[in-house]
Coordinates of C-alpha atoms in Angstrom, one line a residue:
Chain V
M1 CA -48.0 15.0 35.8
F2 CA -46.5 12.7 33.1
D3 CA -45.6 9.1 33.7
C4 CA -42.8 9.0 31.2
I5 CA -41.1 11.7 29.3
A6 CA -38.9 10.8 26.3
I7 CA -36.2 13.3 25.4
I8 CA -34.6 12.9 22.0
G9 CA -31.3 14.8 22.1
V10 CA -30.0 15.1 25.6
G11 CA -27.8 18.2 25.3
L12 CA -28.0 21.6 26.9
I13 CA -31.7 22.1 26.2
G14 CA -32.9 18.5 26.4
G15 CA -30.9 17.9 29.6
S16 CA -32.1 21.1 31.2
V17 CA -35.7 20.1 30.4
A18 CA -35.1 16.8 32.1
L19 CA -33.5 18.4 35.2
A20 CA -36.4 21.0 35.4
A21 CA -39.0 18.2 35.1
K22 CA -37.3 16.2 37.9
K23 CA -36.8 19.3 40.1
N24 CA -40.4 20.3 39.7
R25 CA -41.8 16.8 40.0
L26 CA -43.4 16.9 36.6
C27 CA -42.9 13.3 35.7
K28 CA -42.1 9.8 37.1
E29 CA -39.5 8.7 34.6
I30 CA -37.3 10.2 31.9
V31 CA -35.9 8.2 29.0
G32 CA -33.3 9.7 26.8
S33 CA -32.3 8.9 23.3
G34 CA -29.8 10.3 20.8
R35 CA -26.9 9.4 18.5
N36 CA -24.0 9.5 20.9
E37 CA -24.1 6.7 23.5
S38 CA -21.3 8.1 25.6
E39 CA -23.2 11.3 26.1
L40 CA -26.3 9.4 27.0
Q41 CA -24.3 7.4 29.5
Q42 CA -23.0 10.7 30.9
A43 CA -26.6 12.0 31.2
V44 CA -27.5 8.9 33.3
Q45 CA -24.4 9.3 35.5
L46 CA -25.2 13.0 36.0
G47 CA -28.7 12.0 37.1
V48 CA -30.2 14.0 34.2
I49 CA -32.2 11.0 32.7
D50 CA -33.2 7.7 34.3
R51 CA -32.3 5.5 31.4
Y52 CA -31.7 5.7 27.7
E53 CA -32.4 3.8 24.5
M54 CA -30.3 4.1 21.4
D55 CA -33.4 3.2 19.3
V56 CA -35.5 6.3 19.2
G57 CA -38.7 4.3 18.5
E58 CA -38.0 2.2 21.6
A59 CA -37.4 5.4 23.7
V60 CA -40.8 6.9 22.9
K61 CA -43.1 3.8 23.1
E62 CA -44.1 4.4 26.7
A63 CA -43.8 8.2 26.7
D64 CA -46.8 10.5 27.2
L65 CA -44.6 13.5 26.4
I66 CA -41.9 13.4 23.7
L67 CA -39.5 16.3 23.5
I68 CA -37.3 16.6 20.5
A69 CA -34.2 18.7 21.2
V70 CA -31.9 17.9 18.3
P71 CA -30.3 20.1 15.6
L72 CA -32.9 21.2 13.1
S73 CA -31.3 19.2 10.3
A74 CA -32.0 16.0 12.3
F75 CA -35.7 16.4 12.8
S76 CA -36.8 14.5 9.6
D77 CA -34.8 11.5 10.9
V78 CA -36.3 11.6 14.3
F79 CA -39.8 12.0 13.0
R80 CA -39.2 8.9 10.8
Q81 CA -37.9 6.9 13.7
I82 CA -40.9 7.7 16.0
K83 CA -43.6 7.3 13.3
G84 CA -45.9 4.5 14.3
K85 CA -44.0 3.9 17.6
Y86 CA -45.4 6.5 20.0
R87 CA -48.5 5.9 22.1
N88 CA -51.9 7.2 21.1
G89 CA -52.4 10.5 22.8
A90 CA -48.8 11.2 23.4
I91 CA -47.8 14.9 23.2
I92 CA -45.0 15.5 20.7
T93 CA -43.2 18.7 21.0
D94 CA -39.7 20.2 20.4
A95 CA -37.2 22.9 21.2
G96 CA -36.2 23.9 17.7
S97 CA -35.2 27.5 17.2
A98 CA -37.2 27.7 13.9
K99 CA -40.7 26.4 13.6
A100 CA -41.8 26.4 10.0
S101 CA -39.1 23.9 9.0
V102 CA -40.1 21.6 11.9
V103 CA -43.7 21.6 10.8
K104 CA -42.7 21.0 7.2
D105 CA -40.5 18.1 8.2
A106 CA -43.4 16.6 10.3
Q107 CA -45.9 17.0 7.4
T108 CA -43.5 15.3 5.0
V109 CA -43.0 12.3 7.4
F110 CA -46.4 12.0 9.0
G111 CA -48.7 13.1 6.1
T112 CA -51.5 14.0 8.5
L113 CA -50.1 15.8 11.6
P114 CA -50.6 13.9 14.9
A115 CA -53.2 15.6 17.2
G116 CA -50.6 15.5 20.0
F117 CA -48.0 17.5 17.9
V118 CA -47.5 21.0 19.4
P119 CA -44.3 22.7 18.3
G120 CA -42.5 24.8 20.9
H121 CA -39.4 26.8 21.6
P122 CA -38.0 27.7 25.0
I123 CA -36.3 31.1 24.7
A124 CA -33.4 30.2 26.8
G125 CA -29.9 28.9 26.3
T126 CA -26.3 29.7 26.8
E127 CA -23.3 29.7 24.5
K128 CA -22.4 26.2 25.9
S129 CA -23.4 22.9 24.4
G130 CA -23.8 19.4 25.8
V131 CA -25.5 17.7 28.8
Q132 CA -22.7 18.8 31.2
A133 CA -23.9 22.4 30.6
A134 CA -27.5 21.6 31.5
F135 CA -29.2 23.0 34.6
A136 CA -32.7 22.8 36.0
E137 CA -33.2 26.6 36.3
L138 CA -32.5 27.4 32.7
F139 CA -36.2 28.1 31.9
E140 CA -37.1 30.0 35.1
S141 CA -38.4 33.5 34.4
R142 CA -37.9 32.8 30.7
C143 CA -40.5 32.6 28.0
T144 CA -41.4 29.5 26.0
I145 CA -43.2 30.1 22.8
I146 CA -45.5 27.4 21.6
T147 CA -47.0 27.4 18.1
P148 CA -50.2 25.2 18.3
L149 CA -51.3 24.1 14.8
A150 CA -54.8 23.7 13.4
S151 CA -54.3 20.0 13.9
S152 CA -53.2 20.3 17.6
A153 CA -55.6 18.9 20.2
S154 CA -56.5 21.5 22.8
E155 CA -55.7 19.0 25.6
A156 CA -52.2 18.6 24.3
V157 CA -51.8 22.4 24.2
T158 CA -53.1 22.8 27.7
A159 CA -50.9 20.0 29.1
L160 CA -47.8 21.3 27.3
T161 CA -48.5 24.8 28.6
A162 CA -48.8 23.5 32.2
F163 CA -45.5 21.5 31.7
W164 CA -43.5 24.6 30.7
Q165 CA -45.1 26.7 33.4
G166 CA -44.1 23.9 35.8
C167 CA -40.5 24.3 34.6
G168 CA -40.7 28.0 35.6
A169 CA -41.3 29.5 32.2
S170 CA -44.1 31.8 31.0
V171 CA -45.8 30.5 27.9
V172 CA -46.7 32.5 24.9
N173 CA -48.8 31.2 21.9
M174 CA -47.7 32.4 18.5
E175 CA -48.2 31.7 14.8
V176 CA -45.4 29.7 13.3
A177 CA -44.4 32.4 10.8
H178 CA -44.5 35.1 13.4
H179 CA -42.2 33.0 15.7
D180 CA -39.7 32.6 12.9
E181 CA -39.7 36.3 12.1
V182 CA -39.3 37.4 15.7
L183 CA -36.5 34.9 16.4
A184 CA -34.7 35.8 13.2
A185 CA -34.5 39.4 14.5
T186 CA -33.7 38.8 18.2
S187 CA -31.6 35.7 18.0
H188 CA -30.6 34.4 14.6
L189 CA -29.4 37.8 13.3
P190 CA -27.3 38.6 16.4
H191 CA -25.6 35.2 16.1
V192 CA -24.8 35.8 12.5
L193 CA -23.4 39.2 13.3
A194 CA -21.3 37.9 16.1
Y195 CA -19.9 35.1 14.0
A196 CA -19.2 37.4 11.1
L197 CA -17.5 40.0 13.4
V198 CA -15.2 37.5 15.1
D199 CA -14.3 35.9 11.9
S200 CA -13.6 39.3 10.3
L201 CA -11.4 40.2 13.3
A202 CA -9.6 36.8 13.3
Q203 CA -8.3 37.7 9.8
M204 CA -7.0 41.0 11.1
H205 CA -5.6 39.2 14.1
E206 CA -3.0 37.7 11.8
R207 CA -1.6 41.3 11.4
V208 CA -2.2 42.7 14.8
E209 CA -2.9 41.0 18.1
I210 CA -6.3 42.7 18.4
F211 CA -8.0 40.2 20.7
R212 CA -5.5 40.9 23.4
Y213 CA -7.1 44.3 23.9
A214 CA -10.7 43.2 23.9
A215 CA -12.5 44.6 27.0
G216 CA -15.7 43.6 28.7
G217 CA -18.0 45.0 26.1
F218 CA -16.4 42.9 23.4
R219 CA -16.5 39.8 25.5
D220 CA -20.2 40.2 26.1
F221 CA -20.8 41.2 22.5
T222 CA -19.1 38.1 21.0
R223 CA -20.1 35.5 23.6
I224 CA -22.7 34.1 21.3
A225 CA -20.0 33.4 18.7
S226 CA -18.9 30.6 21.0
S227 CA -22.2 28.8 20.3
S228 CA -22.4 25.5 18.4
P229 CA -21.5 26.2 14.7
M230 CA -23.5 23.2 13.5
M231 CA -26.6 24.2 15.4
W232 CA -26.5 27.7 14.1
R233 CA -25.7 26.6 10.5
D234 CA -28.9 24.5 10.8
I235 CA -30.9 27.4 12.2
C236 CA -29.8 29.8 9.4
M237 CA -30.6 27.2 6.8
A238 CA -34.0 26.3 8.3
N239 CA -35.1 29.9 8.8
K240 CA -33.4 31.1 5.6
E241 CA -36.0 33.6 4.3
A242 CA -36.7 35.3 7.7
V243 CA -32.9 35.5 8.4
L244 CA -32.2 37.0 5.0
D245 CA -35.0 39.5 5.5
V246 CA -33.6 40.8 8.7
L247 CA -30.1 40.7 7.4
E248 CA -31.2 43.0 4.5
Q249 CA -32.8 45.4 7.0
F250 CA -29.7 45.4 9.1
K251 CA -27.4 46.0 6.2
K252 CA -29.4 49.1 5.2
Q253 CA -29.2 50.4 8.7
L254 CA -25.5 49.8 8.8
E255 CA -25.1 51.6 5.5
L256 CA -26.8 54.7 7.1
V257 CA -24.3 54.6 9.9
S258 CA -21.4 54.1 7.6
Q259 CA -22.6 57.0 5.5
A260 CA -23.1 59.3 8.4
I261 CA -19.5 58.6 9.6
A262 CA -18.1 59.1 6.1
D263 CA -20.0 62.3 5.7
N264 CA -19.0 63.6 9.1
D265 CA -22.7 63.9 9.8
A266 CA -22.5 64.0 13.6
N267 CA -26.2 64.8 14.1
E268 CA -27.4 61.8 12.1
L269 CA -25.0 59.5 13.9
E270 CA -26.1 60.8 17.3
A271 CA -29.7 60.4 16.3
I272 CA -29.3 56.8 15.3
F273 CA -27.3 56.0 18.5
C274 CA -29.9 57.8 20.7
R275 CA -32.8 55.9 19.1
A276 CA -31.0 52.6 19.7
K277 CA -30.1 53.4 23.3
K278 CA -33.7 54.5 24.0
A279 CA -35.1 51.3 22.5
R280 CA -32.7 49.1 24.4
D281 CA -33.2 50.9 27.7
E282 CA -36.9 50.8 27.3
H283 CA -37.5 47.4 26.0
V284 CA -34.7 45.0 27.0
V285 CA -34.9 44.0 30.6
I286 CA -31.3 43.8 32.0
Chain G
M1 CA 3.1 59.3 44.6
F2 CA 1.4 62.4 43.3
D3 CA 0.7 65.4 45.5
C4 CA -2.3 66.6 43.4
I5 CA -4.2 65.0 40.6
A6 CA -6.5 67.1 38.5
I7 CA -9.3 65.2 36.7
I8 CA -11.0 67.0 33.9
G9 CA -14.3 65.3 33.3
V10 CA -15.4 63.4 36.4
G11 CA -17.7 60.7 34.8
L12 CA -17.5 56.9 34.8
I13 CA -13.8 56.9 33.8
G14 CA -12.5 60.0 35.5
G15 CA -14.4 59.1 38.7
S16 CA -13.1 55.6 38.6
V17 CA -9.5 56.8 38.2
A18 CA -10.0 59.1 41.2
L19 CA -11.4 56.3 43.3
A20 CA -8.6 53.9 42.2
A21 CA -6.0 56.5 43.0
K22 CA -7.5 57.1 46.5
K23 CA -7.9 53.3 47.2
N24 CA -4.4 52.6 46.2
R25 CA -2.9 55.7 47.9
L26 CA -1.5 57.1 44.7
C27 CA -2.0 60.8 45.6
K28 CA -2.7 63.3 48.4
E29 CA -5.4 65.3 46.8
I30 CA -7.7 65.1 43.8
V31 CA -9.2 68.2 42.2
G32 CA -12.1 67.8 39.7
S33 CA -13.3 70.0 36.9
G34 CA -15.9 69.9 34.2
R35 CA -18.8 71.6 32.7
N36 CA -21.6 70.4 35.0
E37 CA -21.4 71.8 38.5
S38 CA -24.1 69.6 40.0
E39 CA -22.2 66.5 38.9
L40 CA -19.0 67.8 40.4
Q41 CA -20.9 68.5 43.7
Q42 CA -22.1 64.9 43.5
A43 CA -18.5 63.7 43.0
V44 CA -17.5 65.5 46.2
Q45 CA -20.5 64.1 48.1
L46 CA -19.6 60.6 46.9
G47 CA -16.0 61.1 48.1
V48 CA -14.7 60.6 44.6
I49 CA -12.8 63.9 44.5
D50 CA -11.7 66.2 47.3
R51 CA -12.8 69.5 45.7
Y52 CA -13.6 71.0 42.4
E53 CA -13.0 74.1 40.3
M54 CA -15.3 75.2 37.5
D55 CA -12.3 76.9 35.9
V56 CA -10.2 74.2 34.3
G57 CA -7.1 76.4 34.4
E58 CA -7.5 76.8 38.1
A59 CA -8.0 73.1 38.6
V60 CA -4.7 72.1 37.0
K61 CA -2.4 74.8 38.4
E62 CA -1.2 72.7 41.4
A63 CA -1.5 69.3 39.7
D64 CA 1.5 67.1 39.0
L65 CA -0.8 64.7 37.1
I66 CA -3.6 66.0 34.8
L67 CA -6.0 63.4 33.5
I68 CA -8.5 64.5 30.8
A69 CA -11.5 62.2 30.6
V70 CA -14.0 64.2 28.5
P71 CA -15.7 63.3 25.2
L72 CA -13.3 63.5 22.3
S73 CA -15.0 66.6 20.9
A74 CA -14.2 68.6 24.0
F75 CA -10.4 68.0 24.0
S76 CA -9.5 71.1 22.0
D77 CA -11.4 73.3 24.6
V78 CA -9.7 71.6 27.5
F79 CA -6.3 72.0 26.0
R80 CA -6.9 75.7 25.4
Q81 CA -8.1 76.1 29.0
I82 CA -5.0 74.5 30.5
K83 CA -2.5 76.1 28.1
G84 CA 0.0 78.2 30.2
K85 CA -1.8 77.2 33.4
Y86 CA -0.2 73.9 34.4
R87 CA 3.0 73.4 36.4
N88 CA 6.3 72.9 34.7
G89 CA 6.9 69.1 34.7
A90 CA 3.2 68.2 35.1
I91 CA 2.2 65.0 33.4
I92 CA -0.7 65.5 31.0
T93 CA -2.6 62.4 30.0
D94 CA -6.1 61.3 29.0
A95 CA -8.5 58.5 28.7
G96 CA -9.7 59.1 25.1
S97 CA -10.8 56.1 23.1
A98 CA -9.0 57.4 20.0
K99 CA -5.5 58.7 20.1
A100 CA -4.6 60.4 16.8
S101 CA -7.4 63.0 17.2
V102 CA -6.2 63.8 20.7
V103 CA -2.6 64.3 19.6
K104 CA -3.8 66.4 16.6
D105 CA -5.9 68.6 18.9
A106 CA -2.9 69.0 21.3
Q107 CA -0.6 69.9 18.4
T108 CA -3.1 72.6 17.2
V109 CA -3.4 74.2 20.6
F110 CA 0.1 73.8 22.0
G111 CA 2.2 74.1 18.9
T112 CA 5.1 72.3 20.5
L113 CA 3.8 69.4 22.5
P114 CA 4.6 69.5 26.2
A115 CA 7.2 67.0 27.4
G116 CA 4.8 65.8 30.1
F117 CA 2.1 64.9 27.5
V118 CA 1.7 61.1 27.3
P119 CA -1.7 60.1 25.7
G120 CA -3.3 57.0 27.2
H121 CA -6.4 54.8 27.1
P122 CA -7.6 52.5 29.8
I123 CA -9.3 49.5 28.1
A124 CA -12.1 49.4 30.6
G125 CA -15.6 50.7 31.0
T126 CA -19.2 49.7 31.3
E127 CA -22.3 50.8 29.3
K128 CA -23.1 53.2 32.1
S129 CA -22.2 56.9 32.3
G130 CA -21.6 59.4 35.0
V131 CA -19.8 59.6 38.3
Q132 CA -22.4 57.6 40.2
A133 CA -21.4 54.6 38.0
A134 CA -17.7 55.0 39.0
F135 CA -15.8 52.4 41.0
A136 CA -12.3 51.9 42.2
E137 CA -11.8 48.4 40.8
L138 CA -12.7 49.3 37.2
F139 CA -9.1 49.0 36.0
E140 CA -8.0 46.0 38.0
S141 CA -6.8 43.2 35.7
R142 CA -7.5 45.4 32.7
C143 CA -5.0 46.8 30.2
T144 CA -4.2 50.5 29.8
I145 CA -2.6 51.4 26.5
I146 CA -0.3 54.4 26.6
T147 CA 1.0 55.9 23.4
P148 CA 4.2 57.9 24.3
L149 CA 5.2 60.4 21.6
A150 CA 8.6 61.4 20.4
S151 CA 8.1 64.6 22.5
S152 CA 7.3 62.7 25.7
A153 CA 9.8 62.8 28.6
S154 CA 10.8 59.3 29.7
E155 CA 10.2 60.3 33.4
A156 CA 6.6 61.2 32.5
V157 CA 6.2 57.8 30.7
T158 CA 7.7 55.9 33.7
A159 CA 5.5 57.8 36.3
L160 CA 2.3 57.3 34.3
T161 CA 3.1 53.6 33.8
A162 CA 3.6 53.2 37.6
F163 CA 0.3 55.2 38.2
W164 CA -1.8 52.9 36.0
Q165 CA -0.1 49.8 37.5
G166 CA -0.9 51.2 40.9
C167 CA -4.6 51.3 39.8
G168 CA -4.3 47.5 39.1
A169 CA -3.9 47.8 35.3
S170 CA -1.2 46.2 33.1
V171 CA 0.3 48.8 30.9
V172 CA 1.1 48.4 27.2
N173 CA 3.0 50.9 25.0
M174 CA 1.6 51.3 21.5
E175 CA 2.0 53.6 18.5
V176 CA -0.9 56.0 18.1
A177 CA -2.0 54.7 14.7
H178 CA -1.8 51.1 15.9
H179 CA -3.9 51.9 18.9
D180 CA -6.6 53.5 16.7
E181 CA -6.6 50.5 14.4
V182 CA -6.9 47.9 17.2
L183 CA -9.6 49.8 19.0
A184 CA -11.6 50.4 15.9
A185 CA -11.8 46.6 15.5
T186 CA -12.4 45.5 19.1
S187 CA -14.4 48.3 20.4
H188 CA -15.6 50.9 18.0
L189 CA -16.9 48.5 15.4
P190 CA -18.8 46.3 17.9
H191 CA -20.5 49.5 19.3
V192 CA -21.5 50.6 15.8
L193 CA -23.0 47.1 15.1
A194 CA -24.9 47.0 18.3
Y195 CA -26.4 50.5 17.8
A196 CA -27.3 49.6 14.2
L197 CA -28.8 46.3 15.2
V198 CA -31.0 47.7 18.0
D199 CA -32.1 50.7 15.8
S200 CA -32.9 48.3 13.0
L201 CA -35.0 46.1 15.3
A202 CA -36.7 49.1 16.9
Q203 CA -38.2 49.8 13.5
M204 CA -39.5 46.2 13.3
H205 CA -40.7 46.5 16.8
E206 CA -43.4 48.9 15.6
R207 CA -44.9 45.9 13.7
V208 CA -44.1 43.0 16.1
E209 CA -43.2 43.2 19.7
I210 CA -39.8 41.6 19.2
F211 CA -37.9 42.8 22.2
R212 CA -40.2 40.9 24.5
Y213 CA -38.7 37.7 23.3
A214 CA -35.1 38.7 23.5
A215 CA -33.2 36.2 25.6
G216 CA -29.8 36.3 27.4
G217 CA -27.7 36.2 24.3
F218 CA -29.5 39.3 22.9
R219 CA -29.2 41.2 26.2
D220 CA -25.4 40.6 26.3
F221 CA -25.0 41.3 22.6
T222 CA -26.8 44.6 22.8
R223 CA -25.6 45.9 26.2
I224 CA -23.1 48.2 24.6
A225 CA -26.0 49.9 22.7
S226 CA -26.9 51.4 26.1
S227 CA -23.6 53.4 26.1
S228 CA -23.5 57.2 25.8
P229 CA -24.6 58.2 22.2
M230 CA -22.6 61.4 22.3
M231 CA -19.5 59.7 23.4
W232 CA -19.7 57.1 20.7
R233 CA -20.6 59.7 18.1
D234 CA -17.4 61.5 19.0
I235 CA -15.4 58.3 18.9
C236 CA -16.7 57.4 15.4
M237 CA -15.9 60.9 14.1
A238 CA -12.5 61.1 15.8
N239 CA -11.4 57.7 14.5
K240 CA -13.3 57.9 11.2
E241 CA -10.7 56.3 8.9
A242 CA -10.0 53.3 11.0
V243 CA -13.6 52.7 11.8
L244 CA -14.6 52.9 8.2
D245 CA -11.8 50.5 7.3
V246 CA -13.0 47.8 9.8
L247 CA -16.6 48.5 8.8
E248 CA -15.7 47.7 5.2
Q249 CA -14.0 44.5 6.2
F250 CA -17.0 43.5 8.3
K251 CA -19.4 44.2 5.5
K252 CA -17.5 41.9 3.2
Q253 CA -17.6 39.2 5.8
L254 CA -21.3 39.6 6.3
E255 CA -21.8 39.5 2.6
L256 CA -20.1 36.0 2.5
V257 CA -22.4 34.8 5.3
S258 CA -25.5 36.2 3.6
Q259 CA -24.4 34.6 0.3
A260 CA -23.8 31.2 2.0
I261 CA -27.3 31.3 3.5
A262 CA -28.9 32.4 0.2
D263 CA -27.0 29.7 -1.7
N264 CA -27.9 27.0 0.9
D265 CA -24.1 26.5 1.2
A266 CA -24.1 24.7 4.6
N267 CA -20.4 23.8 4.4
E268 CA -19.3 27.4 3.8
L269 CA -21.6 28.7 6.6
E270 CA -20.3 26.1 9.1
A271 CA -16.7 26.8 8.1
I272 CA -17.2 30.5 8.9
F273 CA -19.0 29.8 12.2
C274 CA -16.3 27.3 13.2
R275 CA -13.5 29.7 12.5
A276 CA -15.2 32.3 14.6
K277 CA -15.9 30.0 17.5
K278 CA -12.3 28.8 17.4
A279 CA -10.9 32.4 17.4
R280 CA -13.2 33.5 20.2
D281 CA -12.6 30.4 22.4
E282 CA -8.8 30.7 21.8
H283 CA -8.3 34.4 22.1
V284 CA -11.0 36.0 24.2
V285 CA -10.6 35.4 27.9
I286 CA -14.1 34.9 29.4

């Protein structure tokens, strides 16, 4: 489908896109780029990418699809490095977990947004990082949200949609602000809570060896606290307003629970727990 | 090892103890009891227990091990029903998630605590409930905390320890108050947070279909919000002080995170996330 895909940032997500594209025969060649040459060498050795260029501008010059999968704080740099270097008609997309900040960075660098620019976000991942954690099936039966802009060419949107579908994902179109609100709730807030919980318990751990008695539920609940701290720092900063909004809502809810416990209000507590169980059992596919 | 085990409350935990005892040949006969006759019939049909008695006093009269695995709010009733009915020398233990409330209920009912009374808590479970979710391997490679009291006979402690080890668990002795503090942190608090999060998002869900875009991390993070609301209501009430304590600590930690995001303090945010990742990677066995 594509002659050449350039992947900027060949980590868990970038590497998995490369493997999915190869597995599903969606391109002829994959060029990687990034800051860390030894990781790019490893990506070549693992067969994830065909070759790499340390110069991002060089990496994208032949590409008809450019996927940026770097931490959100590095997008400005990447945009500056590809500006004026990519082919006319190339599709530029990304895998950033927040979309308004990516669009803002692109606007600042490009001025007029390229017609091929279609932001995206595959809703998939694990708590692991790095190309060695990448696998071709990461996007299968998952959802990729794309947020086409007023400036996006419809051919670019169509081709990007087909690409993600080719990787096994279902594709949903969404407004940028809506994406950021939804992800703040379902992804960014849970990560913040998991980090805050584990850090809070780590301080208790100095007194009592609590982690020793953590059972399966705790392991699952805190798995996401093993995710990349830098990546999640960037996400919280980039999606600051939406994250603070859902944090406020959560804190109010937690206050209701605390108050019900403090007041021995068993009925209120059971009502909250029942609503939550019902919502999860109904809406979250296991 | 035991001639007859009586299990009061044949749900996920009680049923799994029965299956583990059978699988590991730790007893000759298992008698079940509980409030719901159709569930007890199902337990017999599934081969989990050998027979049942609706009258708890009748169920325990031949037993040399009595395991109480009912919601914490039902312990007083069960103690009243077995008082004067159990054999001299019978071991009385339980699987309650909080221990001070169980001991207090026993003291109220029995006056002088029976020498065979050794409270316990297997640190194992799933988000599922009911005997149909029970399985013999639930306790393998898990930890069972027992909290022997000043009144507990050492033979009872030894026999109970051997029983849990026979079920595949490692056994740890702990003070009642210490148990309740540790479990508040590693189990009760995470459940409260998961319930509060899902209920908070369920209210947003009326505006935007957020649950549709929940990925693997969210599913793991919120799995425990599918646990029994009544059971967790009871646990929060029974372990009120310890739960409120860890909730306060968590809220302070969450406030630090919120403030760092609001202040664009990337360094502070990364420091918290790094500490949490380090603590989880070091201490929590995956």
